[in-house]
Short mmCIF file of C-alpha atoms in Angstrom, two decimals:
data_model
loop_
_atom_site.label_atom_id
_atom_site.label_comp_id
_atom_site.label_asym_id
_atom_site.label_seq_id
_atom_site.Cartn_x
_atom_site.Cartn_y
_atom_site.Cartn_z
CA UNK J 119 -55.12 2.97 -36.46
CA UNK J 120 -57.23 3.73 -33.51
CA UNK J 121 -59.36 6.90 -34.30
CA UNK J 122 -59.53 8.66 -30.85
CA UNK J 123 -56.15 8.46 -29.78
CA UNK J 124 -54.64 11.75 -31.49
CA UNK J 125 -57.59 13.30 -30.04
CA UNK J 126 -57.17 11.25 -26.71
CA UNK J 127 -53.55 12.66 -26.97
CA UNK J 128 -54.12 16.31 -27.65
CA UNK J 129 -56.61 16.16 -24.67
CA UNK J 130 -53.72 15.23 -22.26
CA UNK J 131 -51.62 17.82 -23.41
CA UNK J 132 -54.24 19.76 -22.53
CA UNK J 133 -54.79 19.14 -19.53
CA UNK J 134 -51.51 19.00 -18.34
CA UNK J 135 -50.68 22.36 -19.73
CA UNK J 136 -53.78 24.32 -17.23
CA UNK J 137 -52.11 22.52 -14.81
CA UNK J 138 -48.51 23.21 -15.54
CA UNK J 139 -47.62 26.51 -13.57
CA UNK J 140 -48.26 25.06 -10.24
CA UNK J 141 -46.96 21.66 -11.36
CA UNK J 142 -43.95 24.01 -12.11
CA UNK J 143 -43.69 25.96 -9.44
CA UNK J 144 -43.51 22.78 -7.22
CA UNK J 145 -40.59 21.59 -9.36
CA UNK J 146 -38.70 24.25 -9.29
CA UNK J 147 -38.23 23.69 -5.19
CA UNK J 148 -36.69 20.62 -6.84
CA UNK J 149 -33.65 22.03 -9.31
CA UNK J 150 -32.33 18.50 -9.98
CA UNK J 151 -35.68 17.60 -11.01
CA UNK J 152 -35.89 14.24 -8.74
CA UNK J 153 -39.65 13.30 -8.80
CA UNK J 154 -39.12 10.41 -6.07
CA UNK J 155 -42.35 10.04 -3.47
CA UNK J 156 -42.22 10.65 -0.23
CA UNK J 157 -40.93 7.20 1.36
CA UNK J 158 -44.30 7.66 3.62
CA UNK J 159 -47.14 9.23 1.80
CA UNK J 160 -49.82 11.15 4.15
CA UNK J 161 -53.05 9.33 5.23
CA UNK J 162 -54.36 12.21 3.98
CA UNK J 163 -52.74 12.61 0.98
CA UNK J 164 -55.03 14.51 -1.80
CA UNK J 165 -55.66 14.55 -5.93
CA UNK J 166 -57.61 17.20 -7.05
CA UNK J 167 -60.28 15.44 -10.51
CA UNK J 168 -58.10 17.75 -12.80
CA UNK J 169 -54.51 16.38 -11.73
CA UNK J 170 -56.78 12.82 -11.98
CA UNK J 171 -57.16 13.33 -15.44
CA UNK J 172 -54.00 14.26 -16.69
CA UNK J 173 -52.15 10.93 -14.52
CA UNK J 174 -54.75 8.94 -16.37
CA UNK J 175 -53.62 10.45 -19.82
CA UNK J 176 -50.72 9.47 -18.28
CA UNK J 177 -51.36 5.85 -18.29
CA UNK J 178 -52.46 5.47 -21.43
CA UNK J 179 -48.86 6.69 -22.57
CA UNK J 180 -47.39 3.94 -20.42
CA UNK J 181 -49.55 1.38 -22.40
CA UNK J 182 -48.22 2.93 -25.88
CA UNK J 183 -44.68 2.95 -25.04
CA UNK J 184 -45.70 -0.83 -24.99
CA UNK J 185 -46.30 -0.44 -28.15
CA UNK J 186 -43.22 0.76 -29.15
CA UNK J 187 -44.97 3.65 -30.98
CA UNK J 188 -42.49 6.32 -29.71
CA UNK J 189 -39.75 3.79 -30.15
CA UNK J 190 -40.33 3.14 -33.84
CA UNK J 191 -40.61 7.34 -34.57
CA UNK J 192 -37.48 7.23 -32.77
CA UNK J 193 -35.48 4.52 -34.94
CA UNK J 194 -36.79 6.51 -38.03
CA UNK J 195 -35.39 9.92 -36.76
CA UNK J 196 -31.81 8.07 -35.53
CA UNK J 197 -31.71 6.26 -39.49
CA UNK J 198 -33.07 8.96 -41.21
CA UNK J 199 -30.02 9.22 -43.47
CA UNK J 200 -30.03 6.01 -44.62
CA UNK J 201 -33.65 5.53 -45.52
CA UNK J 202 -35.05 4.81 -49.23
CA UNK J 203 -37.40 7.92 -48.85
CA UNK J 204 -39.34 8.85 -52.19
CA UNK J 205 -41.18 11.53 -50.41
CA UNK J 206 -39.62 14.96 -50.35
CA UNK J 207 -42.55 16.48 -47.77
CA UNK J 208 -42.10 12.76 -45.77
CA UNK J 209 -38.01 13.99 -45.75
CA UNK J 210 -39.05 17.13 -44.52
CA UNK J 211 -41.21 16.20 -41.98
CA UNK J 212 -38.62 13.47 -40.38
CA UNK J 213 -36.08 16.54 -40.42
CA UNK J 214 -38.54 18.74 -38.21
CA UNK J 215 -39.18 15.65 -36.27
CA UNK J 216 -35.88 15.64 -35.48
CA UNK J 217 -35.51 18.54 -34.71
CA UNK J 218 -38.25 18.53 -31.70
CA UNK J 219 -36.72 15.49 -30.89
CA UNK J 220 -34.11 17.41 -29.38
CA UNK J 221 -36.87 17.89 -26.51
CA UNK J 222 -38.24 14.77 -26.21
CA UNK J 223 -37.88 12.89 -23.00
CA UNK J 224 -35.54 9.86 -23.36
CA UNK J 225 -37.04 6.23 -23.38
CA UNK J 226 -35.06 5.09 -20.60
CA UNK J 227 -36.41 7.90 -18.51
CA UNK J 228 -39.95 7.47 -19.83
CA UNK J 229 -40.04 4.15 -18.56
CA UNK J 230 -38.77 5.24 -15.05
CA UNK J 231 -41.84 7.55 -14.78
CA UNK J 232 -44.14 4.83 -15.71
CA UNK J 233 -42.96 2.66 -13.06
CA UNK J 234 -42.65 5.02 -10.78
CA UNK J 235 -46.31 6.39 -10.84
CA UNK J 236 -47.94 2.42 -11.93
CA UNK J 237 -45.83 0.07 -11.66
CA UNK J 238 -45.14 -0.87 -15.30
CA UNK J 239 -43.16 -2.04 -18.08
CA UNK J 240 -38.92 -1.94 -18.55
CA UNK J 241 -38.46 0.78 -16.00
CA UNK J 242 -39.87 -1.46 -12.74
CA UNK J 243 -37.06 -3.53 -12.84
CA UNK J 244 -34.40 -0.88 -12.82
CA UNK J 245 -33.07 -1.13 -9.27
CA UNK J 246 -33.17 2.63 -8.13
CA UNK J 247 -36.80 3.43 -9.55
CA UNK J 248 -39.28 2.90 -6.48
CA UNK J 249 -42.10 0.95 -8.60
CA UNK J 250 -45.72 1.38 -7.54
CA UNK J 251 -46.33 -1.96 -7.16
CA UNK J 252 -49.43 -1.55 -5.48
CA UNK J 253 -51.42 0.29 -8.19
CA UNK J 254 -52.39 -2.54 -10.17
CA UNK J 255 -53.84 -4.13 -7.30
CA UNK J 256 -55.89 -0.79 -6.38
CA UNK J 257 -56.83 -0.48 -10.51
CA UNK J 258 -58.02 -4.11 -10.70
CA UNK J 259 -60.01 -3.68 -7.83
CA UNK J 260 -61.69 -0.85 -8.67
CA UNK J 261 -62.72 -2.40 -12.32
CA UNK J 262 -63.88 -5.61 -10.07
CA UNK J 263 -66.17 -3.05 -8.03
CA UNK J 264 -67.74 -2.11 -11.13
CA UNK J 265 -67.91 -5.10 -12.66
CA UNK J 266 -69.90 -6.26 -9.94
CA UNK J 267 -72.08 -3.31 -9.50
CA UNK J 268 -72.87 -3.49 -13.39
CA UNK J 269 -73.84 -7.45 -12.63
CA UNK J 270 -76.45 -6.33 -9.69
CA UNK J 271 -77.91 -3.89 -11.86
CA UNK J 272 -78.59 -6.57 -14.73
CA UNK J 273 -79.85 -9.50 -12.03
CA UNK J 274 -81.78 -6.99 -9.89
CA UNK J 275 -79.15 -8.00 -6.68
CA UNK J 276 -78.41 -5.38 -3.17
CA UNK J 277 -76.69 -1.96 -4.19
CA UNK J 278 -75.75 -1.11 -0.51
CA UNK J 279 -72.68 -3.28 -0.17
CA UNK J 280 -71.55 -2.86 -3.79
CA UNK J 281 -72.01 1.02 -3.22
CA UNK J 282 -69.55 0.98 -0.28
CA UNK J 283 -67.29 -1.23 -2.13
CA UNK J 284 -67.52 1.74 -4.99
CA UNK J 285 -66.05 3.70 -2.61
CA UNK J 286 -63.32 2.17 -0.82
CA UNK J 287 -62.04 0.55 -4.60
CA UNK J 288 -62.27 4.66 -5.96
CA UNK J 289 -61.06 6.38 -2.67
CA UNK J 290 -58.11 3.24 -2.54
CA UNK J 291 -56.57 4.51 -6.45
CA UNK J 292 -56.85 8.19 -6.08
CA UNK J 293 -54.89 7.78 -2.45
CA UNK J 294 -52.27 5.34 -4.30
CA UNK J 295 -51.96 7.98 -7.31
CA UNK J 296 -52.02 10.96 -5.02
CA UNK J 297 -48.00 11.03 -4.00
CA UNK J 298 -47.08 10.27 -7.66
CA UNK J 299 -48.23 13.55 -8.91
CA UNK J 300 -45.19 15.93 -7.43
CA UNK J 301 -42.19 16.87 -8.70
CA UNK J 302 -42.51 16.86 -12.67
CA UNK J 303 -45.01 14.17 -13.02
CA UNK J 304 -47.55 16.79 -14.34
CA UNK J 305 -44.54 18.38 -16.67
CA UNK J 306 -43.41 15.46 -18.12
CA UNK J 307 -46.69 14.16 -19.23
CA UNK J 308 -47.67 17.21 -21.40
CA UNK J 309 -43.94 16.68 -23.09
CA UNK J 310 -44.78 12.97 -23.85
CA UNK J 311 -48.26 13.55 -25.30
CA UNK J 312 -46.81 15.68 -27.76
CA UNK J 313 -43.86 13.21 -28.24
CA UNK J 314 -46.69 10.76 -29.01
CA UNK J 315 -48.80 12.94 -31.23
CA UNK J 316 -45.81 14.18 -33.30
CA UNK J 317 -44.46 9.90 -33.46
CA UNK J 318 -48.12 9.50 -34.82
CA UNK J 319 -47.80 12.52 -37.27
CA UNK J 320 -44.88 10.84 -38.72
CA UNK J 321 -45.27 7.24 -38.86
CA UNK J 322 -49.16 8.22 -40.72
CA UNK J 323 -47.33 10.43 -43.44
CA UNK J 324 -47.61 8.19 -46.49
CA UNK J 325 -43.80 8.56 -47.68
CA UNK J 326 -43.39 6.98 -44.36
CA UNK J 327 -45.77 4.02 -44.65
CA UNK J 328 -44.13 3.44 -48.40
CA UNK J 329 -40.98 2.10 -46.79
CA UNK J 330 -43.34 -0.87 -45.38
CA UNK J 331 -45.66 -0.82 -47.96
CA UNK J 332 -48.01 -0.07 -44.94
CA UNK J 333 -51.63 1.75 -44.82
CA UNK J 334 -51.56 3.42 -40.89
CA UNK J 335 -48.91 4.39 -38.39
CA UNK J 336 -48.88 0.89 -36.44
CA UNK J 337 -48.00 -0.58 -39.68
CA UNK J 338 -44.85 1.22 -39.46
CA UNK J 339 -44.48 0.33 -35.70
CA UNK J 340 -44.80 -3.63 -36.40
CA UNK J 341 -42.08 -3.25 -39.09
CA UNK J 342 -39.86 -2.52 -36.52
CA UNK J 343 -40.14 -5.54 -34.37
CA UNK J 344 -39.16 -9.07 -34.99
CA UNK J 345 -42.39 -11.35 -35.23
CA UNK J 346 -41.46 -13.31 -32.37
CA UNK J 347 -41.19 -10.31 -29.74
CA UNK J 348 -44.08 -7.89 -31.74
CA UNK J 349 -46.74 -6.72 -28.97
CA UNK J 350 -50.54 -7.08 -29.16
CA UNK J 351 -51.20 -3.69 -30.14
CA UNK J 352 -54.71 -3.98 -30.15
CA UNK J 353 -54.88 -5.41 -26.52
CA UNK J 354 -52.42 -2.10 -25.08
CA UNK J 355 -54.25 0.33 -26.50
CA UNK J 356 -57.31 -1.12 -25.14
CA UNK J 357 -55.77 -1.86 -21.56
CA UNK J 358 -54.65 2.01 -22.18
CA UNK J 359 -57.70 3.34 -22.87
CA UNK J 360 -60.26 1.64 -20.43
CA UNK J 361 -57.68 1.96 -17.91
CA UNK J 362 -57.44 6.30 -18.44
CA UNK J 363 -61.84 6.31 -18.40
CA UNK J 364 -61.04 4.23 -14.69
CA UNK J 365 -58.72 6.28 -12.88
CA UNK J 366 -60.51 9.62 -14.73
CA UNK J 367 -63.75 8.30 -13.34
CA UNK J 368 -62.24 7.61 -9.54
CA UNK J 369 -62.11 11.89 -9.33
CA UNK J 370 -65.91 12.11 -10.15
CA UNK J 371 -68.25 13.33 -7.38
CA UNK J 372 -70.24 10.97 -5.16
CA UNK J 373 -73.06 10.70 -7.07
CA UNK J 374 -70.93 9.08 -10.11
CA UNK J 375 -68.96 7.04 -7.71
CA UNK J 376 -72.14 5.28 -6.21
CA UNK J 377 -73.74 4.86 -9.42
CA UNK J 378 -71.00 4.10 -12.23
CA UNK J 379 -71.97 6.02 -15.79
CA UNK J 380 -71.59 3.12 -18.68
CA UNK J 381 -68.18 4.30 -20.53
CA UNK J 382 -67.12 4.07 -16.74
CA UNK J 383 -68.73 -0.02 -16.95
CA UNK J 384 -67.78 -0.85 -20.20
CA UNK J 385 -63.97 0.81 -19.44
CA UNK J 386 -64.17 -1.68 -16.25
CA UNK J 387 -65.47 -4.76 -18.87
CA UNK J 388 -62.93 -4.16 -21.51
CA UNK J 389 -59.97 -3.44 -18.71
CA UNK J 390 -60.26 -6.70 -17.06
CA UNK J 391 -60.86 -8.84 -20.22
CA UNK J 392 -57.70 -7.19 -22.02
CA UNK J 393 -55.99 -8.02 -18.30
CA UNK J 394 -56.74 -11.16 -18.27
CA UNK J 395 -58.78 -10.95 -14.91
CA UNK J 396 -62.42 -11.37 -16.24
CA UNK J 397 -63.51 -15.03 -14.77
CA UNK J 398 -65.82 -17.59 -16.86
CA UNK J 399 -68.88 -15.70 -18.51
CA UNK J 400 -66.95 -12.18 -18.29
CA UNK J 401 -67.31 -11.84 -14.60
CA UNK J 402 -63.94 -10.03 -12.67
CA UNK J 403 -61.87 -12.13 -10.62
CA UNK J 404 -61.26 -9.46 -7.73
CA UNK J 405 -58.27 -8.98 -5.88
CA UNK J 406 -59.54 -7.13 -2.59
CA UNK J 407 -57.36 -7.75 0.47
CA UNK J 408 -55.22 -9.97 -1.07
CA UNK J 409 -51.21 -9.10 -0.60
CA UNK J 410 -48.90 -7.94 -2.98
CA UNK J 411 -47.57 -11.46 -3.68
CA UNK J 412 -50.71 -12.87 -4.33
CA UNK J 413 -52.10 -9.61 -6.70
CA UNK J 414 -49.03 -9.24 -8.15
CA UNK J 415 -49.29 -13.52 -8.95
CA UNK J 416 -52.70 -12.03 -10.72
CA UNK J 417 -51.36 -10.47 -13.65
CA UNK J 418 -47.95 -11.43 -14.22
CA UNK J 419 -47.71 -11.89 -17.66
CA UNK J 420 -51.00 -10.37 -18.36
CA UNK J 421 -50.55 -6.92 -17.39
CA UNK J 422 -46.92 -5.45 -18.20
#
């Protein structure tokens, strides 16, 4: 399986946890635990780098729900009396699964949040979520920017221009991400890190990949969906991973803004290819000031 996402995961829990008692003393103004925006976010509305970070840990979850990663650990737990285990420590380990599972955050709800703060998958099309449509269209832009100041450094082009473009596509996703981070944004994502981690921790154990005759985790995860509806797994992980080094990298100080860092280029590269929005020879197909018909138009399809 992909190498650096337990790490990638622990980090997020991390992150979210330094950041949990204000995150929780904000939610508790909130007992019912409601984590809709404010209908009109502030002009002026603020992210600090570290809140950044964890929303873009945040977004690599929403890319391996996709996956159906925590579905699949889920489906084991919920048949776990009826499975041909030959492993007693793999029988052990799905009965302590289970029992945090008691804490995990539903899937339904999981997909609310992820449409809620981007925009994506199941959850966008439940009628009472309020879907961020708009954040693709600020993410997309920002990878263009990039991908356009990594093409003047190469050809020896202007920087001025493509500097100020930096800034408006960076400044335009942290204000779109800023009124997503309230209520129990911050909460929720430490809980479904460690869903993930503990999914992965499971579906790796190799009692677990006997039942498919499987050698990693996503083996396990394929199993469980027909061939006709199975999910590039490769291509989420990727969209999940370049798209957490991009928002991460719209909280870095000026002088990172103005002059992109490479994981920051080759995040922008690999997020628009796996999007489908890299144009002929690899170059981005941008969406600035286009409307939310027309960059929605963009991806459909390409970007769930």
């Amino acid at each position: 399986m992909h190498t650096d996402l337990v790490p990638r995961l622990l980090a997020i829990e991390r992150s979210s946890r330094l950041l949990a008692p204000a995150a929780a003393a904000l939610a508790a103004d909130d007992p019912f635990r409601l984590v809709v925006p404010p209908l009109v976010p502030p002009a002026e509305a603020e992210i600090d780098a570290a809140t950044l970070e964890t929303l873009a840990g945040l977004y690599l979850l929403a890319q391996v729900e996709q996956t159906g990663l925590p579905a699949a650990a889920e489906l084991l737990v919920a048949e776990r009396l009826g499975l041909d285990l030959r492993s007693a420590d793999a029988a052990q380990l799905l009965e302590d699964t289970a029992d945090a599972s008691r804490d995990w955050i539903p899937r339904a709800s999981r997909e609310q949040l992820f449409a809620r703060v981007f925009g994506t998958g199941p959850g966008a099309a439940v009628a009472h979520v309020p879907a961020n449509t708009d954040f693709l269209p600020a993410l997309s832009d920002t990878a263009s920017a990039i991908s356009a100041y990594d093409r003047a450094i190469l050809l020896g082009g202007p920087l001025i221009a493509l500097r100020s473009q930096l800034s408006r596509a960076a400044a335009r996703l942290r204000s779109n991400l800023a009124p997503r981070q309230h209520g129990n944004t911050v909460l929720a994502t430490g809980r479904i890190a460690a869903q993930a981690r503990q999914a992965v921790a499971l579906l790796s154990h190799p009692g677990i990949l006997a039942l498919v005759n499987g050698t990693s985790a996503w083996d396990v995860v394929r199993a469980t969906w027909p061939d006709d509806e199975r999910p590039d797994i490769d291509r989420l992980v990727a969209l999940g991973q370049s798209g957490q080094t991009l928002i991460t990298w719209s909280g870095s100080p000026p002088e990172s803004i103005a002059d992109p860092p490479e994981p920051a280029r080759a995040a922008a590269a690999t997020w628009l290819a796996e999007s489908g929005l890299a144009g002929p020879a690899g170059t981005a197909t941008a969406t600035t000031g286009t409307g939310p018909a027309t960059a929605a138009a963009a991806w459909s399809g390409a970007v769930r």
